[in-house]
Tab-separated table of C-alpha atoms in Angstrom:
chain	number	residue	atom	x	y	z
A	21	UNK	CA	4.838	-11.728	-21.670
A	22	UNK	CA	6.687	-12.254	-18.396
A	23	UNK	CA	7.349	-16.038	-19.317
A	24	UNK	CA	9.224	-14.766	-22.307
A	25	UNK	CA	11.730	-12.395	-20.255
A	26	UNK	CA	14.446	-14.848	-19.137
A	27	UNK	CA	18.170	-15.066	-20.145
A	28	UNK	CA	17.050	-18.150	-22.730
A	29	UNK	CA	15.307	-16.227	-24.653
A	30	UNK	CA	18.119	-13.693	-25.526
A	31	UNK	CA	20.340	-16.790	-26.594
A	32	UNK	CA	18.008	-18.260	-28.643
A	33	UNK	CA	16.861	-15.048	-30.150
A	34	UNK	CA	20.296	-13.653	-30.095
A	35	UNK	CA	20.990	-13.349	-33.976
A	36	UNK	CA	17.834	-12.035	-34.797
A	37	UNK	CA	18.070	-9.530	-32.350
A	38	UNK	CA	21.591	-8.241	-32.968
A	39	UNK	CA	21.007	-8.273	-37.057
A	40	UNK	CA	17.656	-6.398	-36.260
A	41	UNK	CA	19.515	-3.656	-33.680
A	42	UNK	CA	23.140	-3.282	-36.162
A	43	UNK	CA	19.992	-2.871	-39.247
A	44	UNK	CA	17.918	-0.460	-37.650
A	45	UNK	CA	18.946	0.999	-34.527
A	46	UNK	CA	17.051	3.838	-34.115
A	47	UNK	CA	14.050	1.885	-34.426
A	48	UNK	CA	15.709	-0.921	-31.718
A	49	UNK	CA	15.921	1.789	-29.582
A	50	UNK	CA	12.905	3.276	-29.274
A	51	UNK	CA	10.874	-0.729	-29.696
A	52	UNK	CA	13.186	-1.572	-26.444
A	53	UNK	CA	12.131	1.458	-24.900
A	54	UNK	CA	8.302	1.305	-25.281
A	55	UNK	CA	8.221	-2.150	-24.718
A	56	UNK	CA	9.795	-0.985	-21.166
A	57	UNK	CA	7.973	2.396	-20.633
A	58	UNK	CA	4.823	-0.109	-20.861
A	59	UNK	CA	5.978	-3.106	-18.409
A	60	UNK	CA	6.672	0.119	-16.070
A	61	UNK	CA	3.707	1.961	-16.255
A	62	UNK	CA	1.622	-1.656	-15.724
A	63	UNK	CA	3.988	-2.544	-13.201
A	64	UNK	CA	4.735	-5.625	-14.766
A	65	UNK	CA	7.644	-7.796	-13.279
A	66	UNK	CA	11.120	-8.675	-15.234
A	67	UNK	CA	12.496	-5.220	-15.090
A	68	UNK	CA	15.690	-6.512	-14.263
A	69	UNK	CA	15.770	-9.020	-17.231
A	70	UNK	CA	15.031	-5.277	-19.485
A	71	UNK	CA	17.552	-3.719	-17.993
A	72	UNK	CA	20.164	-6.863	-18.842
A	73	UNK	CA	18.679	-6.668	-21.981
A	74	UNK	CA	19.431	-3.389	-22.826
A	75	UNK	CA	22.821	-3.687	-21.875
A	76	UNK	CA	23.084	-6.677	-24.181
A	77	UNK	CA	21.533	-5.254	-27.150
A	78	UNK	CA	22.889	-1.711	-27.285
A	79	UNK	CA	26.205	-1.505	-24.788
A	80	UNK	CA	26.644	-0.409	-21.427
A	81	UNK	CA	25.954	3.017	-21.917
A	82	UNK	CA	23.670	3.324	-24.458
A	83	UNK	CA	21.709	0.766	-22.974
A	84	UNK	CA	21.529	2.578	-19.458
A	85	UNK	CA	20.668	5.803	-21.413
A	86	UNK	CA	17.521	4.049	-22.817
A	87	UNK	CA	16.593	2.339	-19.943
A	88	UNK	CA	17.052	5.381	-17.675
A	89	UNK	CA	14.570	7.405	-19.859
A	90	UNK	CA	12.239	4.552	-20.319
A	91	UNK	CA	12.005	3.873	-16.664
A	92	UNK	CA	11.372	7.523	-15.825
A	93	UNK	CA	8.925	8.041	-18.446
A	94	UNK	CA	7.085	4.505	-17.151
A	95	UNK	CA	6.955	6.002	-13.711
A	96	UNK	CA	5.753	9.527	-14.913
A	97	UNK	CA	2.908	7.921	-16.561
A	98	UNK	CA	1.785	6.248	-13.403
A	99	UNK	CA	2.227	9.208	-11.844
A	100	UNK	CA	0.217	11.403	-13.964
A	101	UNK	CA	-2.786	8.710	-13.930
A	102	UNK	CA	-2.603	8.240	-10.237
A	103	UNK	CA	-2.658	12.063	-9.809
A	104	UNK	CA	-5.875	12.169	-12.388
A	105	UNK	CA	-8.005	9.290	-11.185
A	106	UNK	CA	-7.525	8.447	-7.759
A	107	UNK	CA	-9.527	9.825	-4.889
A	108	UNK	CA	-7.676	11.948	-1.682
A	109	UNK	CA	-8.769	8.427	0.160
A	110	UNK	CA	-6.167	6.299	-2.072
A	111	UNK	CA	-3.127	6.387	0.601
A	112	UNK	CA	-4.955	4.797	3.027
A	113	UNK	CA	-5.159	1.806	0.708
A	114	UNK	CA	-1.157	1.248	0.698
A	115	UNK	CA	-1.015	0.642	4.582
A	116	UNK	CA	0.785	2.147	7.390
A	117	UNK	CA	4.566	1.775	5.153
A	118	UNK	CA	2.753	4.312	2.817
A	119	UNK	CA	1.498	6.536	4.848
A	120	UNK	CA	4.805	6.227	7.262
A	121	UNK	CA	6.553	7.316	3.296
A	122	UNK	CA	3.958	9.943	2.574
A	123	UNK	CA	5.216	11.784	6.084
A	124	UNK	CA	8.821	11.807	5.043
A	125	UNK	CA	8.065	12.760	1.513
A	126	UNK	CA	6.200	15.840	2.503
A	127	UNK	CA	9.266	16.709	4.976
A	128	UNK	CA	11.508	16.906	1.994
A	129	UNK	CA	10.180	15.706	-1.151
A	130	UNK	CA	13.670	16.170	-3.261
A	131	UNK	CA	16.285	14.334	-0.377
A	132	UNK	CA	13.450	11.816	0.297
A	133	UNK	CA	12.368	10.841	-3.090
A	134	UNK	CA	16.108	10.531	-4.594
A	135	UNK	CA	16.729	8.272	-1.409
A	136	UNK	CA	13.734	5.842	-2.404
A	137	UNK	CA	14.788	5.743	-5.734
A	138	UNK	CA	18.751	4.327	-4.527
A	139	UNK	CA	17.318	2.366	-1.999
A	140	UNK	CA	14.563	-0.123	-2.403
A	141	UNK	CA	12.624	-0.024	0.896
A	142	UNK	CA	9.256	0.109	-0.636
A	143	UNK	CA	8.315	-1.360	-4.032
A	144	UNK	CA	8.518	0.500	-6.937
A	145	UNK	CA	5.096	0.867	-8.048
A	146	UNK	CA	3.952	1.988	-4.363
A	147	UNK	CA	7.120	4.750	-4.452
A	148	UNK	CA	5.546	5.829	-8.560
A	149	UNK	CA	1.906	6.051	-6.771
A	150	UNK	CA	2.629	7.781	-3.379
A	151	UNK	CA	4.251	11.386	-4.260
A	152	UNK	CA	1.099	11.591	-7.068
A	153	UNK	CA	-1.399	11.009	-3.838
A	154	UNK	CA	0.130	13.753	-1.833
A	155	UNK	CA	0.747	16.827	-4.448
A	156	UNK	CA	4.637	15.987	-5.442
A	157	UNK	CA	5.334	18.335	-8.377
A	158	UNK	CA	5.721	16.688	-11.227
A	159	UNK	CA	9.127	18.267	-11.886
A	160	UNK	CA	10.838	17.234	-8.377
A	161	UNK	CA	9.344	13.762	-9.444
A	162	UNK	CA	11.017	13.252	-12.558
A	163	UNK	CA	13.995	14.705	-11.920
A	164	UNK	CA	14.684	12.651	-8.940
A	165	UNK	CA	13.106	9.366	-10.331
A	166	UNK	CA	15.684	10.414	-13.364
A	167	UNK	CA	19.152	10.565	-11.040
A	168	UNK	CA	18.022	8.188	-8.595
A	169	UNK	CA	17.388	5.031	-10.699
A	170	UNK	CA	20.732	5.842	-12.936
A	171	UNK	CA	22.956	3.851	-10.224
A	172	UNK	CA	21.299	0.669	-10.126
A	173	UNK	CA	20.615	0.797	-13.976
A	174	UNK	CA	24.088	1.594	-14.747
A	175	UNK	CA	24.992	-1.611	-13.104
A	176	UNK	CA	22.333	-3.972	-14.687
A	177	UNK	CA	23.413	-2.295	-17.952
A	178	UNK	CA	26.983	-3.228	-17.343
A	179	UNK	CA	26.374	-6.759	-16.781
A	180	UNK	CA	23.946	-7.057	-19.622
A	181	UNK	CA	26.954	-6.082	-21.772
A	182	UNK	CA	28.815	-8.701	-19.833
A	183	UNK	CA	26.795	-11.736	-21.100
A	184	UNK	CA	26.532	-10.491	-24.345
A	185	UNK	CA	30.350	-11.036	-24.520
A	186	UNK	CA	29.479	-15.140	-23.317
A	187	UNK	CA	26.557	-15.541	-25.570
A	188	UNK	CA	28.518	-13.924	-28.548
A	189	UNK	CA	31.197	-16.615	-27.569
A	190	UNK	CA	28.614	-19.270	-28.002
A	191	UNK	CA	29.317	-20.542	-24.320
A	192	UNK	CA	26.371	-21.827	-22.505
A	193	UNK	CA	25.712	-19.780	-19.233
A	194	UNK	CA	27.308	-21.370	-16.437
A	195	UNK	CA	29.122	-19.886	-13.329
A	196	UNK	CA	32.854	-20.337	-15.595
A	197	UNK	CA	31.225	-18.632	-18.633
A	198	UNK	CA	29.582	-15.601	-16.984
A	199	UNK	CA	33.034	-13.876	-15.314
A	200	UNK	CA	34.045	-11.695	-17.742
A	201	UNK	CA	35.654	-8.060	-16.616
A	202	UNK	CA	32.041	-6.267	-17.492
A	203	UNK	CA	30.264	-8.457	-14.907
A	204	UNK	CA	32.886	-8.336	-12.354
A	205	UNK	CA	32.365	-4.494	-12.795
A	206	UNK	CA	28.740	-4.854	-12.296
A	207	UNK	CA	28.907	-7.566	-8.869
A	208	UNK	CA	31.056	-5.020	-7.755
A	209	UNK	CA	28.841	-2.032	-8.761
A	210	UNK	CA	25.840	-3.760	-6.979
A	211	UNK	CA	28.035	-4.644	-3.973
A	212	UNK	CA	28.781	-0.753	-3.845
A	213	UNK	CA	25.244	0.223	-3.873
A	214	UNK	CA	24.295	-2.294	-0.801
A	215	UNK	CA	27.070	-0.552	1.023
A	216	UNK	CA	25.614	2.678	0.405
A	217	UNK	CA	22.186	1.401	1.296
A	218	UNK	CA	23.303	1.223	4.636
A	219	UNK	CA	23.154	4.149	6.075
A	220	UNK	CA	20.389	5.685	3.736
A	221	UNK	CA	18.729	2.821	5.200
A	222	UNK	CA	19.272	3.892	8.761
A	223	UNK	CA	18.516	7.691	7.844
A	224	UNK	CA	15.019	6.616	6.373
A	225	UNK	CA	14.306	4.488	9.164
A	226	UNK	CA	14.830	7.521	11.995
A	227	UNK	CA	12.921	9.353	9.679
A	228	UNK	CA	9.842	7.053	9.748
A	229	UNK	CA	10.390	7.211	13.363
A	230	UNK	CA	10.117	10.713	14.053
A	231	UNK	CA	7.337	10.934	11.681
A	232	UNK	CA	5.398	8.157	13.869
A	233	UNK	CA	6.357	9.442	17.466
């Protein structure tokens, strides 16, 4: 499956796909959106290609709407099994990072937990599997997987709608071809964010420090 997610495959695919999403698009939505909920909650990898893709297929904002909830319904599933079947024993599986996440999580599971989610510091299966170890509430985890992932989506989403515009030109991708105004919106979108990382990036970091004296 992960050899199919690449940019090719919406271009060759691209008629198809567009006549099968204007035909049915209730029943787009909610394909795109299992077929997501599941690379989620089996942590597969080409999330990012997903999220372009949903911005592609169904706009900017619809397709940040669907990816939004299918993202946060992938994580809640991981975190509902990793709550149900692993032992009290798991976190020490996940290292020192884990644990060093674990101690700020339990400081302030809300601020902490929305943090992770706009900033990237730990991968994204270890940040689904970590609050389930160490009693998150389900409700705090949602609704801060929910806001915090929005961002980051929104952008992908943007510039999935941005080379939708090239391949509905029938350009070929190239570095001319790809600068339309929706992907300058979403450079500068992710260009925001990694300013922003910044100092939620120092903030976690004296966390982890005071939490390993």
């Amino acid at each position: 499956m992960a050899d199919q997610l690449s940019l090719d495959t919406l271009r060759t695919h691209r008629g198809v796909l567009q006549d099968w999403v204007a035909g049915h698009p209730l029943g787009a939505a909610l394909a795109y959106m299992a077929v997501y909920v599941a690379a989620v909650a089996v942590s597969l990898p080409g999330a990012v290609f997903l999220t372009l893709a949903g911005g592609f297929l169904f706009g900017a904002l619809s397709g940040t709407l669907f990816t939004v909830v299918a993202a946060t319904l992938g994580a809640t599933l991981i975190f509902l099994f990793a709550r149900t079947m692993f032992g009290a024993d798991a976190l020490e599986r996940f290292g020192p990072a884990a644990a060093a996440m674990a101690a700020g999580v339990r400081r302030n599971a809300a601020s902490y937990l929305l943090v992770l989610r706009l900033v990237p510091m730990f991968p994204f299966f270890v940040v689904n599997l970590v609050p389930a170890l160490i009693g998150v509430p389900l409700r705090t985890y949602v609704a801060t997987t929910f806001v915090g992932i929005i961002p980051a989506t929104a952008v992908f989403s943007v510039t999935g709608a941005g080379l939708g515009a090239v391949l509905d030109r029938g350009e070929t991708l190239s570095p001319a071809s790809i600068v339309t105004p929706e992907i300058i919106i979403g450079l500068c979108g992710l260009a925001l964010l990694s300013l922003v990382a910044i100092p939620l990036r120092k903030w976690l970091s004296r966390s982890e420090e005071a939490s390993n004296p």
